[in-house]
mmCIF file of C-alpha atoms and ligand atoms in Angstrom:
data_model
loop_
_atom_site.group_PDB
_atom_site.id
_atom_site.type_symbol
_atom_site.label_atom_id
_atom_site.label_comp_id
_atom_site.label_asym_id
_atom_site.label_seq_id
_atom_site.Cartn_x
_atom_site.Cartn_y
_atom_site.Cartn_z
ATOM 1 C CA UNK A 9 -3.296 -41.804 -11.151
ATOM 2 C CA UNK A 10 -3.966 -38.907 -13.379
ATOM 3 C CA UNK A 11 -4.962 -36.044 -11.017
ATOM 4 C CA UNK A 12 -1.978 -33.970 -11.530
ATOM 5 C CA UNK A 13 -2.951 -33.300 -15.115
ATOM 6 C CA UNK A 14 -4.835 -30.375 -15.532
ATOM 7 C CA UNK A 15 -4.972 -27.486 -18.149
ATOM 8 C CA UNK A 16 -1.871 -26.067 -16.009
ATOM 9 C CA UNK A 17 0.380 -28.741 -16.695
ATOM 10 C CA UNK A 18 -0.497 -28.901 -20.482
ATOM 11 C CA UNK A 19 -0.112 -25.174 -20.316
ATOM 12 C CA UNK A 20 3.175 -24.727 -18.784
ATOM 13 C CA UNK A 21 4.539 -28.253 -20.383
ATOM 14 C CA UNK A 22 5.377 -29.524 -16.657
ATOM 15 C CA UNK A 23 4.881 -32.920 -14.638
ATOM 16 C CA UNK A 24 3.302 -31.651 -11.585
ATOM 17 C CA UNK A 25 0.689 -28.592 -11.431
ATOM 18 C CA UNK A 26 2.607 -26.389 -9.224
ATOM 19 C CA UNK A 27 5.044 -23.112 -9.446
ATOM 20 C CA UNK A 28 7.479 -21.607 -6.869
ATOM 21 C CA UNK A 29 6.156 -18.412 -5.568
ATOM 22 C CA UNK A 30 8.585 -15.586 -6.877
ATOM 23 C CA UNK A 31 9.942 -14.448 -3.850
ATOM 24 C CA UNK A 32 11.386 -10.976 -3.828
ATOM 25 C CA UNK A 33 15.287 -11.393 -2.861
ATOM 26 C CA UNK A 34 15.053 -15.195 -2.265
ATOM 27 C CA UNK A 35 14.015 -16.810 -5.752
ATOM 28 C CA UNK A 36 16.885 -16.902 -7.729
ATOM 29 C CA UNK A 37 18.305 -19.809 -10.064
ATOM 30 C CA UNK A 38 19.484 -22.270 -7.778
ATOM 31 C CA UNK A 39 16.114 -22.607 -6.042
ATOM 32 C CA UNK A 40 14.010 -21.739 -9.477
ATOM 33 C CA UNK A 41 16.288 -24.847 -11.454
ATOM 34 C CA UNK A 42 15.712 -27.192 -8.964
ATOM 35 C CA UNK A 43 11.851 -26.639 -8.963
ATOM 36 C CA UNK A 44 11.956 -26.764 -12.670
ATOM 37 C CA UNK A 45 14.222 -30.089 -12.554
ATOM 38 C CA UNK A 46 12.012 -31.448 -9.984
ATOM 39 C CA UNK A 47 8.719 -30.768 -12.444
ATOM 40 C CA UNK A 48 7.267 -28.033 -11.548
ATOM 41 C CA UNK A 49 7.770 -24.303 -12.484
ATOM 42 C CA UNK A 50 10.835 -22.469 -11.202
ATOM 43 C CA UNK A 51 10.562 -18.952 -10.818
ATOM 44 C CA UNK A 52 12.998 -16.106 -10.513
ATOM 45 C CA UNK A 53 12.474 -13.012 -8.298
ATOM 46 C CA UNK A 54 12.791 -9.951 -10.338
ATOM 47 C CA UNK A 55 11.908 -7.891 -6.809
ATOM 48 C CA UNK A 56 13.759 -4.652 -7.111
ATOM 49 C CA UNK A 57 17.022 -6.565 -8.604
ATOM 50 C CA UNK A 58 19.212 -4.572 -10.936
ATOM 51 C CA UNK A 59 18.832 -5.777 -14.490
ATOM 52 C CA UNK A 60 21.847 -6.897 -15.184
ATOM 53 C CA UNK A 61 21.899 -9.344 -12.304
ATOM 54 C CA UNK A 62 18.799 -10.663 -13.361
ATOM 55 C CA UNK A 63 19.988 -11.261 -16.928
ATOM 56 C CA UNK A 64 22.573 -13.269 -15.385
ATOM 57 C CA UNK A 65 20.283 -15.296 -13.560
ATOM 58 C CA UNK A 66 18.271 -15.899 -16.345
ATOM 59 C CA UNK A 67 21.044 -17.447 -18.248
ATOM 60 C CA UNK A 68 21.840 -19.349 -15.276
ATOM 61 C CA UNK A 69 18.251 -20.962 -14.874
ATOM 62 C CA UNK A 70 18.515 -21.782 -18.754
ATOM 63 C CA UNK A 71 21.683 -23.181 -18.489
ATOM 64 C CA UNK A 72 20.506 -25.449 -15.568
ATOM 65 C CA UNK A 73 17.529 -26.855 -17.032
ATOM 66 C CA UNK A 74 18.100 -28.453 -20.304
ATOM 67 C CA UNK A 75 15.101 -26.800 -21.830
ATOM 68 C CA UNK A 76 12.904 -27.275 -19.443
ATOM 69 C CA UNK A 77 10.281 -24.436 -18.704
ATOM 70 C CA UNK A 78 11.001 -21.468 -16.102
ATOM 71 C CA UNK A 79 9.456 -18.452 -15.479
ATOM 72 C CA UNK A 80 10.432 -14.702 -14.154
ATOM 73 C CA UNK A 81 8.239 -12.795 -11.711
ATOM 74 C CA UNK A 82 7.894 -9.038 -12.179
ATOM 75 C CA UNK A 83 6.845 -6.799 -9.241
ATOM 76 C CA UNK A 84 4.838 -4.272 -10.661
ATOM 77 C CA UNK A 85 5.713 -1.813 -8.033
ATOM 78 C CA UNK A 86 9.432 -1.998 -8.567
ATOM 79 C CA UNK A 87 11.216 1.288 -10.536
ATOM 80 C CA UNK A 88 12.638 -1.802 -12.710
ATOM 81 C CA UNK A 89 9.488 -3.179 -14.037
ATOM 82 C CA UNK A 90 9.667 -1.361 -17.542
ATOM 83 C CA UNK A 91 13.448 -2.678 -17.937
ATOM 84 C CA UNK A 92 12.468 -6.186 -16.581
ATOM 85 C CA UNK A 93 8.949 -6.415 -19.011
ATOM 86 C CA UNK A 94 11.892 -5.682 -22.139
ATOM 87 C CA UNK A 95 14.415 -8.380 -20.680
ATOM 88 C CA UNK A 96 12.049 -11.172 -19.954
ATOM 89 C CA UNK A 97 11.384 -10.767 -24.607
ATOM 90 C CA UNK A 98 15.208 -10.284 -25.326
ATOM 91 C CA UNK A 99 16.164 -13.013 -23.160
ATOM 92 C CA UNK A 100 13.268 -15.425 -24.229
ATOM 93 C CA UNK A 101 12.157 -16.303 -20.903
ATOM 94 C CA UNK A 102 9.265 -18.842 -21.096
ATOM 95 C CA UNK A 103 6.777 -17.644 -18.436
ATOM 96 C CA UNK A 104 6.014 -14.740 -16.481
ATOM 97 C CA UNK A 105 4.002 -13.933 -13.602
ATOM 98 C CA UNK A 106 3.230 -10.574 -12.025
ATOM 99 C CA UNK A 107 2.325 -9.039 -8.671
ATOM 100 C CA UNK A 108 1.419 -6.236 -6.552
ATOM 101 C CA UNK A 109 -0.404 -4.292 -9.629
ATOM 102 C CA UNK A 110 -1.958 -4.345 -13.170
ATOM 103 C CA UNK A 111 0.138 -5.707 -15.813
ATOM 104 C CA UNK A 112 -2.461 -4.614 -18.268
ATOM 105 C CA UNK A 113 0.372 -2.431 -20.543
ATOM 106 C CA UNK A 114 2.794 -5.212 -20.939
ATOM 107 C CA UNK A 115 0.789 -7.925 -21.544
ATOM 108 C CA UNK A 116 0.232 -7.053 -25.802
ATOM 109 C CA UNK A 117 4.507 -7.337 -26.167
ATOM 110 C CA UNK A 118 4.805 -10.414 -23.869
ATOM 111 C CA UNK A 119 1.855 -12.537 -25.711
ATOM 112 C CA UNK A 120 3.888 -10.976 -29.152
ATOM 113 C CA UNK A 121 6.647 -12.865 -28.308
ATOM 114 C CA UNK A 122 4.967 -15.817 -27.134
ATOM 115 C CA UNK A 123 5.341 -15.581 -23.347
ATOM 116 C CA UNK A 124 2.806 -17.377 -21.133
ATOM 117 C CA UNK A 125 1.742 -14.762 -18.805
ATOM 118 C CA UNK A 126 0.165 -15.418 -15.250
ATOM 119 C CA UNK A 127 -0.518 -12.560 -13.201
ATOM 120 C CA UNK A 128 -1.065 -12.841 -9.353
ATOM 121 C CA UNK A 129 -4.395 -11.561 -8.234
ATOM 122 C CA UNK A 130 -5.734 -10.400 -5.168
ATOM 123 C CA UNK A 131 -9.232 -10.119 -6.293
ATOM 124 C CA UNK A 132 -11.950 -11.297 -8.448
ATOM 125 C CA UNK A 133 -12.485 -7.848 -10.323
ATOM 126 C CA UNK A 134 -8.825 -7.984 -11.270
ATOM 127 C CA UNK A 135 -8.928 -11.494 -12.305
ATOM 128 C CA UNK A 136 -11.494 -10.901 -14.834
ATOM 129 C CA UNK A 137 -9.477 -7.470 -16.193
ATOM 130 C CA UNK A 138 -6.563 -9.837 -16.777
ATOM 131 C CA UNK A 139 -7.986 -12.336 -18.264
ATOM 132 C CA UNK A 140 -9.676 -9.638 -20.779
ATOM 133 C CA UNK A 141 -6.266 -8.314 -21.259
ATOM 134 C CA UNK A 142 -5.209 -12.210 -22.735
ATOM 135 C CA UNK A 143 -3.908 -13.538 -19.493
ATOM 136 C CA UNK A 144 -3.052 -17.237 -19.907
ATOM 137 C CA UNK A 145 -3.938 -18.516 -16.091
ATOM 138 C CA UNK A 146 -4.558 -16.541 -12.763
ATOM 139 C CA UNK A 147 -2.796 -17.267 -10.009
ATOM 140 C CA UNK A 148 -5.669 -16.312 -7.206
ATOM 141 C CA UNK A 149 -3.675 -15.288 -3.785
ATOM 142 C CA UNK A 150 -4.995 -15.475 -0.680
ATOM 143 C CA UNK A 151 -4.191 -13.587 2.383
ATOM 144 C CA UNK A 152 -2.215 -16.490 4.100
ATOM 145 C CA UNK A 153 0.481 -15.807 1.833
ATOM 146 C CA UNK A 154 3.640 -14.086 2.559
ATOM 147 C CA UNK A 155 4.658 -10.947 1.457
ATOM 148 C CA UNK A 156 2.312 -8.166 0.085
ATOM 149 C CA UNK A 157 -0.771 -9.543 0.516
ATOM 150 C CA UNK A 158 -4.670 -8.736 -0.566
ATOM 151 C CA UNK A 159 -7.794 -9.029 2.187
ATOM 152 C CA UNK A 160 -9.984 -12.123 1.060
ATOM 153 C CA UNK A 161 -8.382 -15.894 1.892
ATOM 154 C CA UNK A 162 -7.505 -18.355 0.040
ATOM 155 C CA UNK A 163 -10.781 -20.647 0.540
ATOM 156 C CA UNK A 164 -13.094 -17.411 -0.357
ATOM 157 C CA UNK A 165 -11.209 -16.269 -3.265
ATOM 158 C CA UNK A 166 -9.821 -19.496 -5.112
ATOM 159 C CA UNK A 167 -13.889 -20.430 -5.838
ATOM 160 C CA UNK A 168 -15.108 -17.027 -6.812
ATOM 161 C CA UNK A 169 -12.515 -16.297 -9.138
ATOM 162 C CA UNK A 170 -12.617 -20.072 -10.607
ATOM 163 C CA UNK A 171 -16.574 -19.015 -11.388
ATOM 164 C CA UNK A 172 -15.521 -15.662 -12.426
ATOM 165 C CA UNK A 173 -13.076 -16.285 -15.414
ATOM 166 C CA UNK A 174 -12.816 -19.354 -18.148
ATOM 167 C CA UNK A 175 -8.710 -19.475 -17.742
ATOM 168 C CA UNK A 176 -7.082 -22.046 -15.439
ATOM 169 C CA UNK A 177 -6.682 -20.300 -11.777
ATOM 170 C CA UNK A 178 -3.624 -21.219 -9.694
ATOM 171 C CA UNK A 179 -4.415 -21.217 -5.704
ATOM 172 C CA UNK A 180 -1.817 -19.355 -3.639
ATOM 173 C CA UNK A 181 -1.893 -18.609 -0.200
ATOM 174 C CA UNK A 182 -1.414 -21.485 3.069
ATOM 175 C CA UNK A 183 -0.681 -24.185 0.762
ATOM 176 C CA UNK A 184 2.260 -26.285 1.905
ATOM 177 C CA UNK A 185 1.206 -30.086 1.197
ATOM 178 C CA UNK A 186 -1.266 -32.437 -0.365
ATOM 179 C CA UNK A 187 -3.997 -31.881 1.571
ATOM 180 C CA UNK A 188 -3.636 -28.203 0.351
ATOM 181 C CA UNK A 189 -3.028 -29.270 -3.066
ATOM 182 C CA UNK A 190 -6.217 -31.493 -2.397
ATOM 183 C CA UNK A 191 -8.178 -28.646 -1.127
ATOM 184 C CA UNK A 192 -7.082 -26.492 -3.908
ATOM 185 C CA UNK A 193 -8.400 -28.588 -6.572
ATOM 186 C CA UNK A 194 -11.538 -29.142 -5.158
ATOM 187 C CA UNK A 195 -12.098 -25.461 -4.832
ATOM 188 C CA UNK A 196 -11.802 -25.640 -8.790
ATOM 189 C CA UNK A 197 -8.095 -24.523 -8.942
ATOM 190 C CA UNK A 198 -5.651 -26.710 -11.523
ATOM 191 C CA UNK A 199 -2.533 -25.656 -10.030
ATOM 192 C CA UNK A 200 -1.100 -24.222 -6.999
ATOM 193 C CA UNK A 201 1.500 -21.762 -6.266
ATOM 194 C CA UNK A 202 3.658 -22.509 -2.980
ATOM 195 C CA UNK A 203 6.309 -20.134 -1.330
ATOM 196 C CA UNK A 204 7.074 -20.728 1.857
ATOM 197 C CA UNK A 205 7.039 -24.210 1.846
ATOM 198 C CA UNK A 206 9.993 -23.879 -0.791
ATOM 199 C CA UNK A 207 11.693 -21.429 2.097
ATOM 200 C CA UNK A 208 12.844 -24.570 3.847
ATOM 201 C CA UNK A 209 14.301 -26.543 1.284
ATOM 202 C CA UNK A 210 18.154 -27.163 0.865
ATOM 203 C CA UNK A 211 18.364 -25.384 -2.463
ATOM 204 C CA UNK A 212 17.057 -22.013 -1.175
ATOM 205 C CA UNK A 213 19.995 -19.953 -0.525
ATOM 206 C CA UNK A 214 18.699 -17.745 2.453
ATOM 207 C CA UNK A 215 20.473 -17.248 5.774
ATOM 208 C CA UNK A 216 20.114 -20.085 8.061
ATOM 209 C CA UNK A 217 18.588 -17.729 10.464
ATOM 210 C CA UNK A 218 15.560 -17.400 8.114
ATOM 211 C CA UNK A 219 15.403 -21.265 7.697
ATOM 212 C CA UNK A 220 15.451 -21.659 11.327
ATOM 213 C CA UNK A 221 12.536 -19.004 11.912
ATOM 214 C CA UNK A 222 10.472 -20.734 9.268
ATOM 215 C CA UNK A 223 10.795 -24.052 11.079
ATOM 216 C CA UNK A 224 10.213 -22.983 14.467
ATOM 217 C CA UNK A 225 7.716 -20.869 13.330
ATOM 218 C CA UNK A 226 3.977 -22.233 15.241
ATOM 219 C CA UNK A 227 0.570 -21.363 14.011
ATOM 220 C CA UNK A 228 0.741 -17.823 15.694
ATOM 221 C CA UNK A 229 3.960 -16.702 14.661
ATOM 222 C CA UNK A 230 2.951 -14.251 11.356
ATOM 223 C CA UNK A 231 1.928 -10.733 11.707
ATOM 224 C CA UNK A 232 0.969 -8.268 9.097
ATOM 225 C CA UNK A 233 3.004 -5.107 8.861
ATOM 226 C CA UNK A 234 2.399 -2.319 6.670
ATOM 227 C CA UNK A 235 -1.369 -1.859 7.051
ATOM 228 C CA UNK A 236 -0.410 2.403 7.742
ATOM 229 C CA UNK A 237 1.164 2.438 4.207
ATOM 230 C CA UNK A 238 -1.334 0.653 1.909
ATOM 231 C CA UNK A 239 0.723 -2.391 1.368
ATOM 232 C CA UNK A 240 0.218 -5.139 3.683
ATOM 233 C CA UNK A 241 3.066 -7.491 3.962
ATOM 234 C CA UNK A 242 2.885 -11.122 5.950
ATOM 235 C CA UNK A 243 5.647 -11.525 7.917
ATOM 236 C CA UNK A 244 7.581 -14.188 10.458
ATOM 237 C CA UNK A 245 6.901 -12.333 14.316
ATOM 238 C CA UNK A 246 10.146 -11.279 15.393
ATOM 239 C CA UNK A 247 10.806 -8.701 17.799
ATOM 240 C CA UNK A 248 11.545 -5.915 15.144
ATOM 241 C CA UNK A 249 7.776 -7.014 13.485
ATOM 242 C CA UNK A 250 5.957 -6.903 16.314
ATOM 243 C CA UNK A 251 7.457 -3.895 17.140
ATOM 244 C CA UNK A 252 6.558 -2.490 13.536
ATOM 245 C CA UNK A 253 2.672 -3.877 13.859
ATOM 246 C CA UNK A 254 2.283 -2.704 17.164
ATOM 247 C CA UNK A 255 3.452 1.207 16.608
ATOM 248 C CA UNK A 256 1.610 1.510 13.146
ATOM 249 C CA UNK A 257 -1.751 0.546 15.349
ATOM 250 C CA UNK A 258 -1.127 2.994 18.446
ATOM 251 C CA UNK A 259 0.313 5.698 15.780
ATOM 252 C CA UNK A 260 3.605 6.028 17.289
ATOM 253 C CA UNK A 261 4.980 4.740 13.925
ATOM 254 C CA UNK A 262 3.930 7.001 10.871
ATOM 255 C CA UNK A 263 3.768 5.683 7.584
ATOM 256 C CA UNK A 264 7.002 8.080 6.756
ATOM 257 C CA UNK A 265 8.771 6.309 9.784
ATOM 258 C CA UNK A 266 7.803 2.838 8.872
ATOM 259 C CA UNK A 267 8.761 3.166 5.420
ATOM 260 C CA UNK A 268 12.156 4.485 6.835
ATOM 261 C CA UNK A 269 12.508 1.454 9.494
ATOM 262 C CA UNK A 270 11.898 -0.943 6.242
ATOM 263 C CA UNK A 271 14.395 0.252 4.064
ATOM 264 C CA UNK A 272 16.045 -2.825 3.050
ATOM 265 C CA UNK A 273 14.689 -4.539 5.331
ATOM 266 C CA UNK A 274 14.398 -7.597 3.240
ATOM 267 C CA UNK A 275 17.941 -7.804 2.059
ATOM 268 C CA UNK A 276 18.588 -7.631 5.904
ATOM 269 C CA UNK A 277 16.787 -10.887 6.320
ATOM 270 C CA UNK A 278 17.655 -12.716 3.493
ATOM 271 C CA UNK A 279 21.429 -12.022 3.057
ATOM 272 C CA UNK A 280 22.226 -10.921 6.710
ATOM 273 C CA UNK A 281 19.743 -13.034 8.957
ATOM 274 C CA UNK A 282 19.106 -9.844 11.000
ATOM 275 C CA UNK A 283 16.751 -10.458 13.679
ATOM 276 C CA UNK A 284 16.992 -6.396 14.546
ATOM 277 C CA UNK A 285 16.059 -4.961 11.213
ATOM 278 C CA UNK A 286 14.893 -7.449 8.991
ATOM 279 C CA UNK A 287 11.732 -8.207 7.474
ATOM 280 C CA UNK A 288 11.234 -12.029 7.253
ATOM 281 C CA UNK A 289 8.185 -12.461 5.139
ATOM 282 C CA UNK A 290 6.543 -15.980 5.227
ATOM 283 C CA UNK A 291 3.057 -17.214 4.982
ATOM 284 C CA UNK A 292 0.696 -18.433 7.589
ATOM 285 C CA UNK A 293 1.128 -22.195 6.688
ATOM 286 C CA UNK A 294 5.097 -21.721 8.325
ATOM 287 C CA UNK A 295 3.400 -23.520 11.438
ATOM 288 C CA UNK A 296 3.210 -26.604 9.487
ATOM 289 C CA UNK A 297 6.832 -26.654 8.305
ATOM 290 C CA UNK A 298 9.338 -29.058 10.209
ATOM 291 C CA UNK A 299 12.348 -30.045 7.944
ATOM 292 C CA UNK A 300 14.504 -28.445 5.349
ATOM 293 C CA UNK A 301 14.800 -30.973 2.301
ATOM 294 C CA UNK A 302 15.630 -31.029 -1.296
ATOM 295 C CA UNK A 303 12.865 -29.405 -3.700
ATOM 296 C CA UNK A 304 12.254 -32.530 -5.445
ATOM 297 C CA UNK A 305 11.457 -34.538 -2.225
ATOM 298 C CA UNK A 306 9.040 -31.812 -1.436
ATOM 299 C CA UNK A 307 7.426 -31.774 -4.713
ATOM 300 C CA UNK A 308 7.136 -35.612 -4.650
ATOM 301 C CA UNK A 309 6.100 -36.161 -1.154
ATOM 302 C CA UNK A 310 3.083 -33.379 -1.454
ATOM 303 C CA UNK A 311 1.780 -34.600 -4.962
ATOM 304 C CA UNK A 312 1.840 -38.442 -3.644
ATOM 305 C CA UNK A 313 -0.173 -37.270 -0.816
ATOM 306 C CA UNK A 314 -2.620 -35.149 -2.562
ATOM 307 C CA UNK A 315 -3.430 -38.392 -5.074
ATOM 308 C CA UNK A 316 -3.814 -40.558 -2.679
ATOM 309 C CA UNK A 317 -6.350 -38.128 -0.973
ATOM 310 C CA UNK A 318 -8.205 -37.298 -4.125
ATOM 311 C CA UNK A 319 -8.124 -40.870 -4.845
ATOM 312 C CA UNK A 320 -10.209 -41.878 -1.625
HETATM 313 O O1 LIG B 25 3.448 -9.031 -5.047
HETATM 314 C C1 LIG B 25 3.292 -10.308 -4.203
HETATM 315 N N1 LIG B 25 3.744 -10.338 -2.968
HETATM 316 C C2 LIG B 25 4.959 -9.896 -2.482
HETATM 317 S S1 LIG B 25 5.784 -8.530 -3.446
HETATM 318 C C3 LIG B 25 6.642 -8.522 -2.489
HETATM 319 S S2 LIG B 25 8.160 -6.623 -2.550
HETATM 320 C C4 LIG B 25 7.126 -5.799 -1.935
HETATM 321 N N2 LIG B 25 8.117 -5.016 -0.420
HETATM 322 C C5 LIG B 25 7.333 -4.227 0.041
HETATM 323 C C6 LIG B 25 6.088 -3.998 -0.300
HETATM 324 C C7 LIG B 25 5.191 -4.243 -1.381
HETATM 325 C C8 LIG B 25 5.845 -5.425 -2.176
HETATM 326 C C9 LIG B 25 6.264 -9.055 -1.410
HETATM 327 N N3 LIG B 25 5.509 -10.100 -1.624
HETATM 328 N N4 LIG B 25 1.881 -11.260 -4.342
HETATM 329 C C10 LIG B 25 1.180 -11.160 -5.430
HETATM 330 C C11 LIG B 25 0.205 -10.285 -5.086
HETATM 331 N N5 LIG B 25 -0.505 -9.018 -5.994
HETATM 332 N N6 LIG B 25 -0.348 -9.684 -3.993
HETATM 333 C C12 LIG B 25 -1.166 -8.692 -3.992
HETATM 334 C C13 LIG B 25 -1.348 -8.422 -5.486
HETATM 335 C C14 LIG B 25 -1.848 -7.217 -6.105
HETATM 336 C C15 LIG B 25 -2.437 -6.027 -5.304
HETATM 337 C C16 LIG B 25 -2.910 -4.902 -6.242
HETATM 338 C C17 LIG B 25 -2.248 -7.649 -7.469
HETATM 339 C C18 LIG B 25 -2.616 -6.580 -7.788
HETATM 340 C C19 LIG B 25 -3.375 -5.259 -7.559
HETATM 341 O O2 LIG B 25 -3.898 -4.352 -8.509
HETATM 342 C C20 LIG B 25 -4.131 -2.961 -8.106
HETATM 343 C C21 LIG B 25 -4.492 -2.648 -9.601
HETATM 344 O O3 LIG B 25 -3.491 -1.713 -9.859
HETATM 345 O O4 LIG B 25 -5.585 -2.939 -9.683
#
């Protein structure tokens, strides 16, 4: 079966065309190295973490993957983005993905350093700009994704981005099994980015309460908060996220109050499993996820399923 060979496997030197989402506060060296060692591309999340912590994460990952490729996701709204943009060069990180902004100003330095650059984009316009700026590929991320999201769906966005650019496109948002991978390839994508499925893997170091929320979630259990601030974010429905979303909608929570209420809420979810004040980011596909297993098993199972479907 040769369906899993694409320009993305070639570009990145990986076995399966799957990259792990660069989930802020979540994606650290244990998860990133498990995904890379299973034949995908593991990512360390920059989020808004301190630079010394990230340097250590990069070194720990490098030590665990025996020369195999891995990446760092740079969240461009972070106050540390500029410093991290330099750190990935200094530490010889092979791949960078970016989110929550336009990485144009860093592109020349990254290319000069030989880094493969893959911006995450929520629109055709940004995909075209990134191609012109020298991106090696783009992740077209639909609104089904967890965390900070754009408006368009994976089903609509991916084929439009595929038509608009020559560089390979990676589909993201709502992909958690072989059916999602096969569908993405049918839409013209040459790889997938998967986040939520990896929340429920053994190597993911989030609080057990977070994993339990993902495994127990049903199809209607995600909610978007932050629309009033211009930074919409998809979360697991909890009392806290429902209160935020309804307060924003009826005006009883102002954008300033929203920012105050959610300050530190990602950490509270990931590290403390705090259901009262934590933001448990996750994608709309969480309802499909039923179990926690090793990253390697997830990757091998989803590609076996995708290849069987594509062979039919
Ligand atoms: O970045 C993500 N997902 C994230 S980042 C994050 S941490 C965070 N916390 C609170 C508020 C905001 C972020 C949690 N999840 N996905 C990639 C992504 N990028 N989604 C949307 C975008 C995006 C949006 C606008 C990319 C570019 C863009 O460009 C605007 C411009 O400057 O043209």
